[in-house]
Short mmCIF file of C-alpha atoms in Angstrom, two decimals:
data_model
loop_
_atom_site.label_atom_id
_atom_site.label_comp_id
_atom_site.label_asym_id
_atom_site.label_seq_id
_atom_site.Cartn_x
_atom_site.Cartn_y
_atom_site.Cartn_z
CA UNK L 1 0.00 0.00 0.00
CA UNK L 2 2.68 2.61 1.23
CA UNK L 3 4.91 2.17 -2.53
CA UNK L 4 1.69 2.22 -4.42
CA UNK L 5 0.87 5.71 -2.32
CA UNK L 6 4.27 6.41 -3.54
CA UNK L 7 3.77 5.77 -7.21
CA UNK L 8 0.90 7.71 -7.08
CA UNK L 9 2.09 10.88 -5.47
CA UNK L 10 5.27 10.52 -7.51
CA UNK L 11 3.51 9.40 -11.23
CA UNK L 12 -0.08 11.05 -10.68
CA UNK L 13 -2.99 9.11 -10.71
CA UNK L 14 -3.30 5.85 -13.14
CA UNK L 15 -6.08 3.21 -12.79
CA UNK L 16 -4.04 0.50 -12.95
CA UNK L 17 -2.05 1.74 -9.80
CA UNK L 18 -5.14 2.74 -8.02
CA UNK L 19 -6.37 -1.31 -9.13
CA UNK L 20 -3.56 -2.25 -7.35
CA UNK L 21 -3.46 -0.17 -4.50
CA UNK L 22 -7.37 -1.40 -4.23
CA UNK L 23 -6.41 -4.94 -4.05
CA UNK L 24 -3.88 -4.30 -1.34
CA UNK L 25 -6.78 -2.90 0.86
CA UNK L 26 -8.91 -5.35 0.59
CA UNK L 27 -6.06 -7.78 1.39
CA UNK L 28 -5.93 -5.92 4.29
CA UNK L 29 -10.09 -5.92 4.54
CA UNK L 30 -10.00 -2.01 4.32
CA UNK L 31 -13.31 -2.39 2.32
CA UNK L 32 -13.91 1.13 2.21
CA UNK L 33 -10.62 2.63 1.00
CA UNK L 34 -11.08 -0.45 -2.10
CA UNK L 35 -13.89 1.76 -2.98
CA UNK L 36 -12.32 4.49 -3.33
CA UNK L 37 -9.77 3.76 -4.94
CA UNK L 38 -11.48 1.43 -7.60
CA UNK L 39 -14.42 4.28 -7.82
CA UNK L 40 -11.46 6.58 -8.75
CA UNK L 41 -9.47 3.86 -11.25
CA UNK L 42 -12.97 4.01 -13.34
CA UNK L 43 -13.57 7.48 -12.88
CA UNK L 44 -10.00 7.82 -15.30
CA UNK L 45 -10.90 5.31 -17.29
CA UNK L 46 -14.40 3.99 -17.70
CA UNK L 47 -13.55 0.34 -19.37
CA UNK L 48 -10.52 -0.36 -17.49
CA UNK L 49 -12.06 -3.82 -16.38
CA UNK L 50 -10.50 -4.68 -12.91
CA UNK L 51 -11.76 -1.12 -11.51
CA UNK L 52 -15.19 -3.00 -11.46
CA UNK L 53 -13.98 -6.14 -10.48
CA UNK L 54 -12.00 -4.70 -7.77
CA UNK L 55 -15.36 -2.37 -6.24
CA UNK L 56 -17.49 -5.83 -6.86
CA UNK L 57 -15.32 -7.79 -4.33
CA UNK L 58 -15.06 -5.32 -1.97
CA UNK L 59 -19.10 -5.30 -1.85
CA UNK L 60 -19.79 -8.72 -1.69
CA UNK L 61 -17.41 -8.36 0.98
CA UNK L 62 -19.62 -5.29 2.85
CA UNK L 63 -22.96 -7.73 2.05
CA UNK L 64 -23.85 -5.88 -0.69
CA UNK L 65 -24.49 -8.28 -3.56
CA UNK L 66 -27.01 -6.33 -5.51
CA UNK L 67 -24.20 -3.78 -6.07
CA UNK L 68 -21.54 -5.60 -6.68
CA UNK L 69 -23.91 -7.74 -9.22
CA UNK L 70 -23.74 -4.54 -11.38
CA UNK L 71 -20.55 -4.16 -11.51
CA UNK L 72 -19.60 -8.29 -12.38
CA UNK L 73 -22.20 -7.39 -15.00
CA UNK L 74 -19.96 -4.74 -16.36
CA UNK L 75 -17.48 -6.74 -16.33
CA UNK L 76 -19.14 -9.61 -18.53
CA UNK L 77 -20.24 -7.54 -20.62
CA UNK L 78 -16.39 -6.13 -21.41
CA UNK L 79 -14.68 -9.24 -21.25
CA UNK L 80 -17.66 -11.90 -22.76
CA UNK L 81 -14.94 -14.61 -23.42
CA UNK L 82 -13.51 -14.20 -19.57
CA UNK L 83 -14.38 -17.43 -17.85
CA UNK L 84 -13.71 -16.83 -14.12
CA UNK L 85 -15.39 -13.50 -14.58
CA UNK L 86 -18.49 -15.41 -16.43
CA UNK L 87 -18.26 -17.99 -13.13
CA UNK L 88 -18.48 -14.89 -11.08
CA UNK L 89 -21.63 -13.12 -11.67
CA UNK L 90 -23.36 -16.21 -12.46
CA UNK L 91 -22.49 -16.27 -8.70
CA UNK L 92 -22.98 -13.47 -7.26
CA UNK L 93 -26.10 -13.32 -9.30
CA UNK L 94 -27.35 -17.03 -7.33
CA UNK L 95 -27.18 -14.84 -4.13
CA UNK L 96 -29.44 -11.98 -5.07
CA UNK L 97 -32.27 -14.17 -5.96
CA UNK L 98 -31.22 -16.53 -3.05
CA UNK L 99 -31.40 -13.33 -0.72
CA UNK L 100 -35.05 -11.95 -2.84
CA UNK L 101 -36.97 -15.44 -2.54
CA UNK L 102 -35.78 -15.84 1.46
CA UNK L 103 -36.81 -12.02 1.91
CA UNK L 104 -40.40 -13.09 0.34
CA UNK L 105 -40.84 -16.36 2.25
CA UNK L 106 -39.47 -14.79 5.56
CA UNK L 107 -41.66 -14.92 8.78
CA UNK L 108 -41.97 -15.18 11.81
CA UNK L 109 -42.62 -19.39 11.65
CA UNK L 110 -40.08 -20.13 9.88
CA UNK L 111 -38.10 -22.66 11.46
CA UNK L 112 -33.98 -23.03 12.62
CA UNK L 113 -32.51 -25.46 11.77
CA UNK L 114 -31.35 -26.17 15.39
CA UNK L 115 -35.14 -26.41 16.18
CA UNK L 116 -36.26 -28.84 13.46
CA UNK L 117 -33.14 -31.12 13.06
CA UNK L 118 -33.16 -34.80 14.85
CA UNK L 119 -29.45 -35.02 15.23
CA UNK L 120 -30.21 -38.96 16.95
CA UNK L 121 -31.75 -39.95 13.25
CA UNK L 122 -28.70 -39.34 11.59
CA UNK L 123 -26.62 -43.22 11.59
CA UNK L 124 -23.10 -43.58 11.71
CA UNK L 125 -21.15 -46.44 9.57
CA UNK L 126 -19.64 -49.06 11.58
CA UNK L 127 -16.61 -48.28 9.64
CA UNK L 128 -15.85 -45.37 10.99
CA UNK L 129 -13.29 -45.14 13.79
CA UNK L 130 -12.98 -41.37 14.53
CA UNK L 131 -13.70 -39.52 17.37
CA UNK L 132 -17.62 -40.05 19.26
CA UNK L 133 -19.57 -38.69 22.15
CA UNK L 134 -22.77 -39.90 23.33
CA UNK L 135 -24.15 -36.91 25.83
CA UNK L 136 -21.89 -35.11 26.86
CA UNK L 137 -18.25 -33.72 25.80
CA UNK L 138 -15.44 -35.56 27.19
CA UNK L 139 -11.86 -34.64 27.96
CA UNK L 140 -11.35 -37.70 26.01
CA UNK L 141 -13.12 -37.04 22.89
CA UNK L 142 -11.76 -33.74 22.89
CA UNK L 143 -8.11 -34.88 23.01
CA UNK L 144 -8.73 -37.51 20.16
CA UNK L 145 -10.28 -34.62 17.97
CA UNK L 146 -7.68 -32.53 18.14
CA UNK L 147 -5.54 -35.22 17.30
CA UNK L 148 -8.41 -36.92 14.42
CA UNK L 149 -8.79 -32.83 12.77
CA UNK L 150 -4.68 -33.02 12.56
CA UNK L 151 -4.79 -35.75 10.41
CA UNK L 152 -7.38 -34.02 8.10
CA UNK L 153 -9.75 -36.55 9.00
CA UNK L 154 -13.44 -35.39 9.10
CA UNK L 155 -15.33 -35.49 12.29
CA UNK L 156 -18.77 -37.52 11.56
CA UNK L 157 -21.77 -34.81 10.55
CA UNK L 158 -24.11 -36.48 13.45
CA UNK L 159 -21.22 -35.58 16.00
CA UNK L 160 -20.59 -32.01 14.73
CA UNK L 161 -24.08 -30.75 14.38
CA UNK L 162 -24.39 -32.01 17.83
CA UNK L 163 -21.45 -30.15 19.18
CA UNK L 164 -23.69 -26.94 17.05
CA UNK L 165 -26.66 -27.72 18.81
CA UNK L 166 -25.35 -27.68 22.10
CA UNK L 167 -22.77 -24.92 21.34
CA UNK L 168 -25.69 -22.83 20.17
CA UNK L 169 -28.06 -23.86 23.74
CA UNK L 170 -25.08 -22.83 25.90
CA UNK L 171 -23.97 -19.43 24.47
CA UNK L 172 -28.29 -18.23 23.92
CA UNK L 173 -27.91 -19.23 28.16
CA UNK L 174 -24.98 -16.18 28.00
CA UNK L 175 -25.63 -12.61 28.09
CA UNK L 176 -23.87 -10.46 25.34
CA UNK L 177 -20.77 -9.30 27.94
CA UNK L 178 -19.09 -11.85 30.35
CA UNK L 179 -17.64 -11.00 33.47
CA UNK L 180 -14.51 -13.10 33.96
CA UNK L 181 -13.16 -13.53 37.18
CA UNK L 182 -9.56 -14.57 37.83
CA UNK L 183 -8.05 -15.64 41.12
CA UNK L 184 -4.85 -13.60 42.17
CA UNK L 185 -2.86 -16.88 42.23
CA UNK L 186 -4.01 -17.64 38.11
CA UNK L 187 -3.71 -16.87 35.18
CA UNK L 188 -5.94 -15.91 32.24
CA UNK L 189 -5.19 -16.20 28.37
CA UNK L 190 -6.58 -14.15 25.71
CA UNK L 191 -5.89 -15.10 21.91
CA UNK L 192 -7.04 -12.89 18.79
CA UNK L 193 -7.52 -14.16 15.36
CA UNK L 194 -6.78 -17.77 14.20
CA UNK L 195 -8.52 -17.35 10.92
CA UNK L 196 -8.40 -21.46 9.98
CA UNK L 197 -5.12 -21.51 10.40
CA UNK L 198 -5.48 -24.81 12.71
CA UNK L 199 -2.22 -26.03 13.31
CA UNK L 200 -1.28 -22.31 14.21
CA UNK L 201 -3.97 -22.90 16.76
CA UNK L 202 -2.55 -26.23 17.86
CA UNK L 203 0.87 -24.67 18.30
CA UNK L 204 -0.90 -22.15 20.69
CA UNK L 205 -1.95 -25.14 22.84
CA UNK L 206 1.22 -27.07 22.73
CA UNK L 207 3.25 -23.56 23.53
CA UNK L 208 0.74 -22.50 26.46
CA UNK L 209 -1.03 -25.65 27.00
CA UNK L 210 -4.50 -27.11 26.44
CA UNK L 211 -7.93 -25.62 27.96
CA UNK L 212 -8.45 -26.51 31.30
CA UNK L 213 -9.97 -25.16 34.98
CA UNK L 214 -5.80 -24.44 35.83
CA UNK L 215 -5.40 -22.77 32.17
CA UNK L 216 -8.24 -20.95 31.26
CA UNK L 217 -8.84 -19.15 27.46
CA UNK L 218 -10.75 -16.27 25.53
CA UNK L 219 -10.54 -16.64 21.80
CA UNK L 220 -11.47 -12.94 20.90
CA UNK L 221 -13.44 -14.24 17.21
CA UNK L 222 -12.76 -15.03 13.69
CA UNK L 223 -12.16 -17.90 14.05
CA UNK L 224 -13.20 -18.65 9.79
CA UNK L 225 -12.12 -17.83 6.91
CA UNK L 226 -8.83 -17.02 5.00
CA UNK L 227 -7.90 -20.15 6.55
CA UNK L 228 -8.43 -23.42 4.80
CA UNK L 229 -8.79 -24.89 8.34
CA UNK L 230 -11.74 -23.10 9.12
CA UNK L 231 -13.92 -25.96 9.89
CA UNK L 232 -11.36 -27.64 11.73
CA UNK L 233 -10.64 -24.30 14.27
CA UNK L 234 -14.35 -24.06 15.03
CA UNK L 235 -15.14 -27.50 15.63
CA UNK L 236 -12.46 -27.90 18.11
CA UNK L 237 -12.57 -24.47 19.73
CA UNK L 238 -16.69 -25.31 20.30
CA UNK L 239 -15.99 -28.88 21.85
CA UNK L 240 -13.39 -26.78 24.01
CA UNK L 241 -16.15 -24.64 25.35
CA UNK L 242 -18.52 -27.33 25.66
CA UNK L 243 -16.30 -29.42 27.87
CA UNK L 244 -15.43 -26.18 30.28
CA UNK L 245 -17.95 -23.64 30.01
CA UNK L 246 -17.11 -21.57 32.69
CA UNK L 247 -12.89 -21.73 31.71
CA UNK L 248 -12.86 -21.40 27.92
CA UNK L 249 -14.62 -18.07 26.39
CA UNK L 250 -15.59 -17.23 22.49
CA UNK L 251 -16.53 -13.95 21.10
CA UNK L 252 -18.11 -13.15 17.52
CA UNK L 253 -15.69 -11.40 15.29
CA UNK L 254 -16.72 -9.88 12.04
CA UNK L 255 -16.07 -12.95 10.03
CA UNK L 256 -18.71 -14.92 12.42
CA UNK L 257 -21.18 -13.82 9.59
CA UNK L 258 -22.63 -14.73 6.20
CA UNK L 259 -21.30 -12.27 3.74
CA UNK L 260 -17.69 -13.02 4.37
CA UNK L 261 -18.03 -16.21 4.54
CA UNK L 262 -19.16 -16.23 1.38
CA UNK L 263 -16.17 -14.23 0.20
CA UNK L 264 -13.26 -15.49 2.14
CA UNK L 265 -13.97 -19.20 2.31
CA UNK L 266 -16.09 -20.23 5.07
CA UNK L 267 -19.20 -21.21 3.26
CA UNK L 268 -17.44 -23.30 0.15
CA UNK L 269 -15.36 -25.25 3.14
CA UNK L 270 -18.58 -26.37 4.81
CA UNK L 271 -20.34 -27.22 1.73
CA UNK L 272 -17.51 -29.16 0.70
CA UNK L 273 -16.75 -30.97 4.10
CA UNK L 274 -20.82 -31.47 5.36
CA UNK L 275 -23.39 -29.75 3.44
CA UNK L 276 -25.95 -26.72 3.38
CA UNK L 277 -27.84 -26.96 6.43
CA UNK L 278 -24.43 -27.75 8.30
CA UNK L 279 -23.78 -24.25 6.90
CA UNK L 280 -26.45 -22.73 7.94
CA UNK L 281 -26.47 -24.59 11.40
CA UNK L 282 -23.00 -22.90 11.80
CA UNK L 283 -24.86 -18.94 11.30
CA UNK L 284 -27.16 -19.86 14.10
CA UNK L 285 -24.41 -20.31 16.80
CA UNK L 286 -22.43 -17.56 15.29
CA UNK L 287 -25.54 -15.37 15.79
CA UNK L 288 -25.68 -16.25 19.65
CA UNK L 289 -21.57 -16.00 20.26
CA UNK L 290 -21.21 -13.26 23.30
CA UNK L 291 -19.94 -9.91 21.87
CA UNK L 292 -17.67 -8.93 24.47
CA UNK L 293 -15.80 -9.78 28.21
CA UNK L 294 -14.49 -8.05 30.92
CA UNK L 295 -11.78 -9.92 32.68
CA UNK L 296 -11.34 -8.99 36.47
CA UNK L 297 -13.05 -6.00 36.31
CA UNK L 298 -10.05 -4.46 34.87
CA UNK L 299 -9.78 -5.31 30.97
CA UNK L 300 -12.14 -4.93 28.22
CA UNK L 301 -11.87 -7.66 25.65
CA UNK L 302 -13.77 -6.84 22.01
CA UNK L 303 -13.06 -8.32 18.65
CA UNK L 304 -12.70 -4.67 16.99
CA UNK L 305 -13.08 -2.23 18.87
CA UNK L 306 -15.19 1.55 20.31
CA UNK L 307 -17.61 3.47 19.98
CA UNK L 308 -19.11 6.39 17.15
CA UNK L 309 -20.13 8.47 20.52
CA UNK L 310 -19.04 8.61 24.06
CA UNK L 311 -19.76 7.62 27.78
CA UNK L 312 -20.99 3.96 26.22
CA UNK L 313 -21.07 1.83 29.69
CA UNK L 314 -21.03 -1.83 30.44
CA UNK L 315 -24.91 -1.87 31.13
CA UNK L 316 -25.50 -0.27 27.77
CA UNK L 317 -23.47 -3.29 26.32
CA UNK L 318 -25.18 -5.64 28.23
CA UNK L 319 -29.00 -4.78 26.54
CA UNK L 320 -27.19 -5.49 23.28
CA UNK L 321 -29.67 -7.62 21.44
CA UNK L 322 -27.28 -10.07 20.08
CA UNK L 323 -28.89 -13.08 18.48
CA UNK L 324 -28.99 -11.82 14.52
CA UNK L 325 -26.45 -11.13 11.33
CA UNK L 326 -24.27 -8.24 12.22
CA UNK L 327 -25.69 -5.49 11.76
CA UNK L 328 -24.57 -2.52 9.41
CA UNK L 329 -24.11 0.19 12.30
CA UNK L 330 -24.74 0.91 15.66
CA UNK L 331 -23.16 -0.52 19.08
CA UNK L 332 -22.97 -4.18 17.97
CA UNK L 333 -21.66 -3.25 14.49
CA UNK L 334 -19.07 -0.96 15.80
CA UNK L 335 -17.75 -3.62 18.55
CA UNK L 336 -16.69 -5.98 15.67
CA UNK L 337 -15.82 -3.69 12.92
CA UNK L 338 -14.14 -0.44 14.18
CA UNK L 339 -10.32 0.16 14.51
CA UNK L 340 -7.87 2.38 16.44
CA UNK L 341 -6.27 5.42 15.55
CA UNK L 342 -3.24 7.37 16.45
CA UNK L 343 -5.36 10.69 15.58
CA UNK L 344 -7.67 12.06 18.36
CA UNK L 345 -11.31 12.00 18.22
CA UNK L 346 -13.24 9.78 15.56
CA UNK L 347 -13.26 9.47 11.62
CA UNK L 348 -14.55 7.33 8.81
CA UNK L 349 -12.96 3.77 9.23
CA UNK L 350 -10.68 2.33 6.34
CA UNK L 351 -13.12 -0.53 6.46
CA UNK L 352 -15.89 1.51 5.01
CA UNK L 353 -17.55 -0.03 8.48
CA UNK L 354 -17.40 0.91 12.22
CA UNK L 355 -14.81 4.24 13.16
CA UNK L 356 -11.41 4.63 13.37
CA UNK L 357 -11.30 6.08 17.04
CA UNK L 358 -8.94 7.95 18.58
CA UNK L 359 -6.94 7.49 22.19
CA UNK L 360 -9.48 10.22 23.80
CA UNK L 361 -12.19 7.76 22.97
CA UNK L 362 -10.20 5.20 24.76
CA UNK L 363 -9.42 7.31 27.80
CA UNK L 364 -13.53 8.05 28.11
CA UNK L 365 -14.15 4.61 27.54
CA UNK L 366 -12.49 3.31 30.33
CA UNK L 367 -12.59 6.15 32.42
CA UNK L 368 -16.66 6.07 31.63
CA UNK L 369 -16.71 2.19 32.95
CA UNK L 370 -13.99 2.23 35.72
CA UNK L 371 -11.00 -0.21 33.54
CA UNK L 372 -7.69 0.28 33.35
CA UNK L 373 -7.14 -1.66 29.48
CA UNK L 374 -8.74 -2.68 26.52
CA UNK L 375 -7.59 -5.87 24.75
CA UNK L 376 -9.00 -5.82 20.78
CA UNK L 377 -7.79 -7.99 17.60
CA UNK L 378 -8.98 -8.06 14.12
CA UNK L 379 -5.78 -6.47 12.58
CA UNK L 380 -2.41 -8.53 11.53
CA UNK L 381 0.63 -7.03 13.53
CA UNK L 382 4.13 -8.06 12.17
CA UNK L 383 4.93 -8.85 16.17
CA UNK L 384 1.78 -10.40 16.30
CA UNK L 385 0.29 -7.41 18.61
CA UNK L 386 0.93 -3.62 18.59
CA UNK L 387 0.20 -1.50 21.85
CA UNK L 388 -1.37 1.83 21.26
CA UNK L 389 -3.24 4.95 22.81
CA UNK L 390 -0.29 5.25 25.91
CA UNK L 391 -0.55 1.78 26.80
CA UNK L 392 -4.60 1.75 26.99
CA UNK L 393 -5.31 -0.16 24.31
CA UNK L 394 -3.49 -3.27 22.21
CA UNK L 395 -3.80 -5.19 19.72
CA UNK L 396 -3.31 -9.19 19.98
CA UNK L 397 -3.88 -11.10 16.52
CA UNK L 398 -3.20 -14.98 16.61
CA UNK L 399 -2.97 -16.38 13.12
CA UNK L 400 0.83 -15.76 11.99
CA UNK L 401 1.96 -15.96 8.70
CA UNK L 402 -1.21 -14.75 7.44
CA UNK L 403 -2.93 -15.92 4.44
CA UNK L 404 1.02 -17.83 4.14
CA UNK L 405 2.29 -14.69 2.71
CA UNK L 406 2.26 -11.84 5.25
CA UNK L 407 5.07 -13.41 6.63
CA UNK L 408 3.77 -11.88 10.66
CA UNK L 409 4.04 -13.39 14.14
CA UNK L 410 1.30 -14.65 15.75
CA UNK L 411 0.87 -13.62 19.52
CA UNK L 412 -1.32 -14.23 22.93
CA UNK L 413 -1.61 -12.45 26.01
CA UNK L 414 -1.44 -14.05 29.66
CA UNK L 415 -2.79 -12.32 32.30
CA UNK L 416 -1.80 -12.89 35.80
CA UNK L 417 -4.25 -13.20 38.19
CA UNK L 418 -2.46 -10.95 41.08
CA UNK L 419 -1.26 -7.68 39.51
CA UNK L 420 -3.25 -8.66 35.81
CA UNK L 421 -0.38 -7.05 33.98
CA UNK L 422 -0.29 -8.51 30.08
CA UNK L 423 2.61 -10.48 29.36
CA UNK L 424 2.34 -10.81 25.50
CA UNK L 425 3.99 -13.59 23.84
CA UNK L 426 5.15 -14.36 20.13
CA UNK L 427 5.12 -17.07 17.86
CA UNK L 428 6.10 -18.06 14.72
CA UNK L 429 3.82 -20.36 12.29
CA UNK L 430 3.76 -24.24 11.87
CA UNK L 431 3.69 -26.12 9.29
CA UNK L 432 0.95 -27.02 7.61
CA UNK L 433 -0.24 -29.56 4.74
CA UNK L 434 -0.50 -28.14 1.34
CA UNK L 435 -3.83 -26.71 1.31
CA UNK L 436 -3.83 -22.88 -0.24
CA UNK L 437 -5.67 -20.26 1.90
CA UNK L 438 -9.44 -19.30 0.34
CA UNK L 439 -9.25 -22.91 -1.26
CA UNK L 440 -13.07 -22.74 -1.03
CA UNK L 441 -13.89 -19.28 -1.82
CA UNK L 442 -15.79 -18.14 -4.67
CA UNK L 443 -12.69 -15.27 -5.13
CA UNK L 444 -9.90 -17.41 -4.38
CA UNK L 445 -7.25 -14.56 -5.23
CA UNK L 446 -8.32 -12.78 -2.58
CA UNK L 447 -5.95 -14.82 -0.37
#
C-alpha cells in the first residue's frame, strides 16, 4: 500500500495503480478505502475492467451483492470470453435471488434449523473409527479430535451438528458481555484471530497448554475464513467450550457472519466438508456467540473495537440484542468492525464499516466504565500485537503468517491473576499440509 501511495504521489494518478493499490486494501479488509480507490481507477478510465472487479469484491465483501452484481455485469459484458469472470456473476447473481426469494418467504414461523433437526436420526457407519460422544463432551473425545482434525480426517456430521446444537443452547444461556473472574494466584489467556489456520492454533496449545480449569482461554473471534482450516478451528474451539464452560470463552468477530463467509472461504469449506444446512447450522451459533468480556473488572476484551459516541457503559453493552447477522451500524456493528487510531477524536474507518477512534475515545471509555485496558484484535501485527493509545489499548492477533504470505508473528496475552499485567507472547507459524488459503472461496485470489 505505502509504494503504491508512492507511485501515485510521484507518477499522478493511473487506474491500474489505483487497481492495485485497491487490491492491497482489501487484502488488508480495508473495504472502504477499495472503494475508493477502484471508484477513482474508473472514474479515469471507464472500461478499465478490474476497476469493477476490484469495487465488486469489496461489496460482496460489505454484504452488498445487488451492487456488486452490477458491476460483475460490467465486467461480462467487457470481457464476454472471460471465464472466471463469467463464473463470477453467475455467482454473485445465485445470491441476489437466493437473498429476494428468502426475503419473500421470511416470517416469523419459519423454522432453525437447530429447532427442526433430529441429530439422533442421523446413523453412523460401523466403519468409521474417529472420534464419538454420546451426551456429553469428554476430555477424552476432545483430546482424540484434536488429534483426528490433525490428520485431516473429518469429524462424523451427526457428531458435529451435535457439538452446534449444544454450542448454540449454551452461548443463547450467555448474556452479550461476560464477566470473567480470575483468582490472584491464576492466570488468564486471551488469543485474537486464528482465521483457519489450525495447526497455528494447535501450536498455541502445545506452547501454552491445552484448555483446562488451571489454564483458562478467551478466543477474541474469527475464528473462519482465509484459513483453509476453518472448519477444523471451530469444531475444536466449540468442543473446548462445551467441555469447560465456565474456563474457555468465544466472542463473535466480524467474520462470524454470512457475507464473508461467502467471500473469504467459510461457506465453500462447509459445503464441501458437510453440506448446506451444516452451513447454515453454523450462522445460528455464530448469531448467539457473546460480543464482548471483561476480565477482572479491569480489561475490556472486544473483537474490533469503540464506539461512534461517548460515555458507552457496560450496562448499555449488556441490553445489546445479540442473536442476529451483524448489523450494518450501531453498538454491535461498531464492537466488531471499528479500529484504532493514532489521531484524536473519531473518523470514517478504512473498512468503510465501524470508526477509526482515537486514544481520547479510549481514555472516556475506560474512564466512563472504571478499567484500566482494553484488549481488541482483528488487525495482523508483524509482532503479532501492537500497543497503542499510551498503553490503553493493544492489539493481539493470533494467526501468523497470514494468508502464508504476510510473513507476521502470531501472539497471545497471559494475564496474571495478582497484579493482571499482560505479558504478551510471540510465535512463529507451523507447518501445515499443502492446502492454499481461500481454497473454497468463490474469489480465491483474494488470499
Amino acid at each position: 500500500i505505502e509504494m503504491y501511495t508512492k507511485c501515485l504521489e510521484e507518477e499522478g494518478l493511473d487506474a491500474a495503480v489505483l487497481c492495485n493499490r485497491a487490491f492491497a486494501h482489501l487484502k488488508m479488509e480495508a473495504f472502504g478505502y477499495a472503494i475508493q480507490d477502484a471508484n477513482k481507477s474508473i472514474e479515469l478510465d471507464p472500461t478499465f475492467i478490474k476497476g469493477y472487479y476490484r469495487r465488486a469484491t469489496a461489496l460482496l465483501a460489505l454484504g452488498k451483492s445487488a451492487d456488486a452484481l452490477e458491476d460483475l455485469r460490467k465486467v461480462v459484458s467487457l470481457v464476454p470470453g472471460d471465464k472466471d469472470a463469467k463464473m463470477k456473476f453467475t455467482e454473485c447473481e445465485k445470491e441476489v435471488r437466493k437473498a429476494k426469494f428468502l426475503k419473500a418467504i421470511q416470517s416469523k414461523e419459519t423454522q432453525l434449523v437447530s429447532e427442526s433437526l433430529n441429530v439422533d436420526d442421523i446413523e453412523v457407519p460401523a466403519n468409521y473409527d474417529g472420534p464419538r460422544f454420546d451426551n456429553e463432551i469428554t476430555l477424552e473425545f476432545a483430546t482424540s479430535l484434536m488429534e483426528w482434525l490433525k490428520q485431516q480426517k473429518v469429524l462424523h456430521r451427526k457428531y458435529a451438528l451435535k457439538i452446534l446444537v449444544a454450542a448454540r443452547n449454551l452461548f443463547l444461556s450467555l448474556p452479550s458481555l461476560i464477566d470473567i473472574e480470575v483468582p490472584d494466584d491464576g492466570h488468564f489467556t486471551v488469543c485474537g484471530d486464528v482465521h483457519g489456520q489450525y495447526y497455528d492454533l494447535l501450536n498455541i496449545f502445545e506452547l501454552n497448554g491445552q484448555p483446562s480449569p488451571e489454564n483458562p482461554y478467551l478466543f477474541n473471534g474469527d475464528f473462519v475464513d482465509r484459513g483453509s482450516f476453518s472448519v477444523e478451528c471451530i469444531i475444536l474451539l466449540l468442543t473446548w467450550k462445551l467441555l469447560y464452560p465456565d474456563y474457555f470463552h468465544m466472542h463473535r468477530g466480524n467474520h462470524e457472519a454470512r457475507t464473508l463467509n461467502k467471500v473469504y472461504g467459510f461457506e465453500g469449506e462447509v459445503k464441501a466438508k458437510y453440506d448446506e444446512k451444516t452451513f447454515q447450522l453454523f450462522q445460528e451459533v455464530f448469531d448467539c456467540l457473546p460480543l464482548c468480556s471483561v476480565i477482572k473488572k479491569q480489561v475490556f476484551v472486544v473483537h474490533g473495537g469503540l464506539f461512534s459516541k461517548d460515555n458507552v457503559t457496560l450496562d448499555e453493552i449488556r441490553k445489546i440484542p445479540r442473536n442476529r447477522d451483524i448489523p450494518e451500524e450501531g453498538l454491535m456493528c461498531e464492537m466488531l468492525w471499528s479500529d484504532p487510531s493514532a489521531i484524536q477524536g473519531r473518523a470514517p474507518n478504512k473498512r468503510g464499516v465501524g470508526v477509526a477512534f482515537g486514544p481520547d475515545v479510549t481514555d472516556n471509555f475506560l474512564k466512563t466504565n472504571n478499567l484500566s485496558l482494553v484488549v481488541r484484535s482483528h488487525e495482523v501485527k508483524d509482532e503479532g500485537f501492537e500497543i497503542d493509545h499510551g498503553g490503553k489499548l493493544i492489539t493481539v492477533f493470533s494467526a501468523p503468517n497470514y494468508c502464508d504470505q504476510i510473513g507476521n508473528k502470531g501472539a497471545y496475552i497471559v494475564f496474571k491473576g495478582k497484579d493482571m499485567k499482560p505479558d504478551i507472547r510471540s510465535f512463529a507459524s507451523s507447518p501445515h499440509p499443502p492446502v492454499k488459503p481461500m481454497q473454497y472461496s468463490i474469489f480465491p485470489g483474494m488470499a
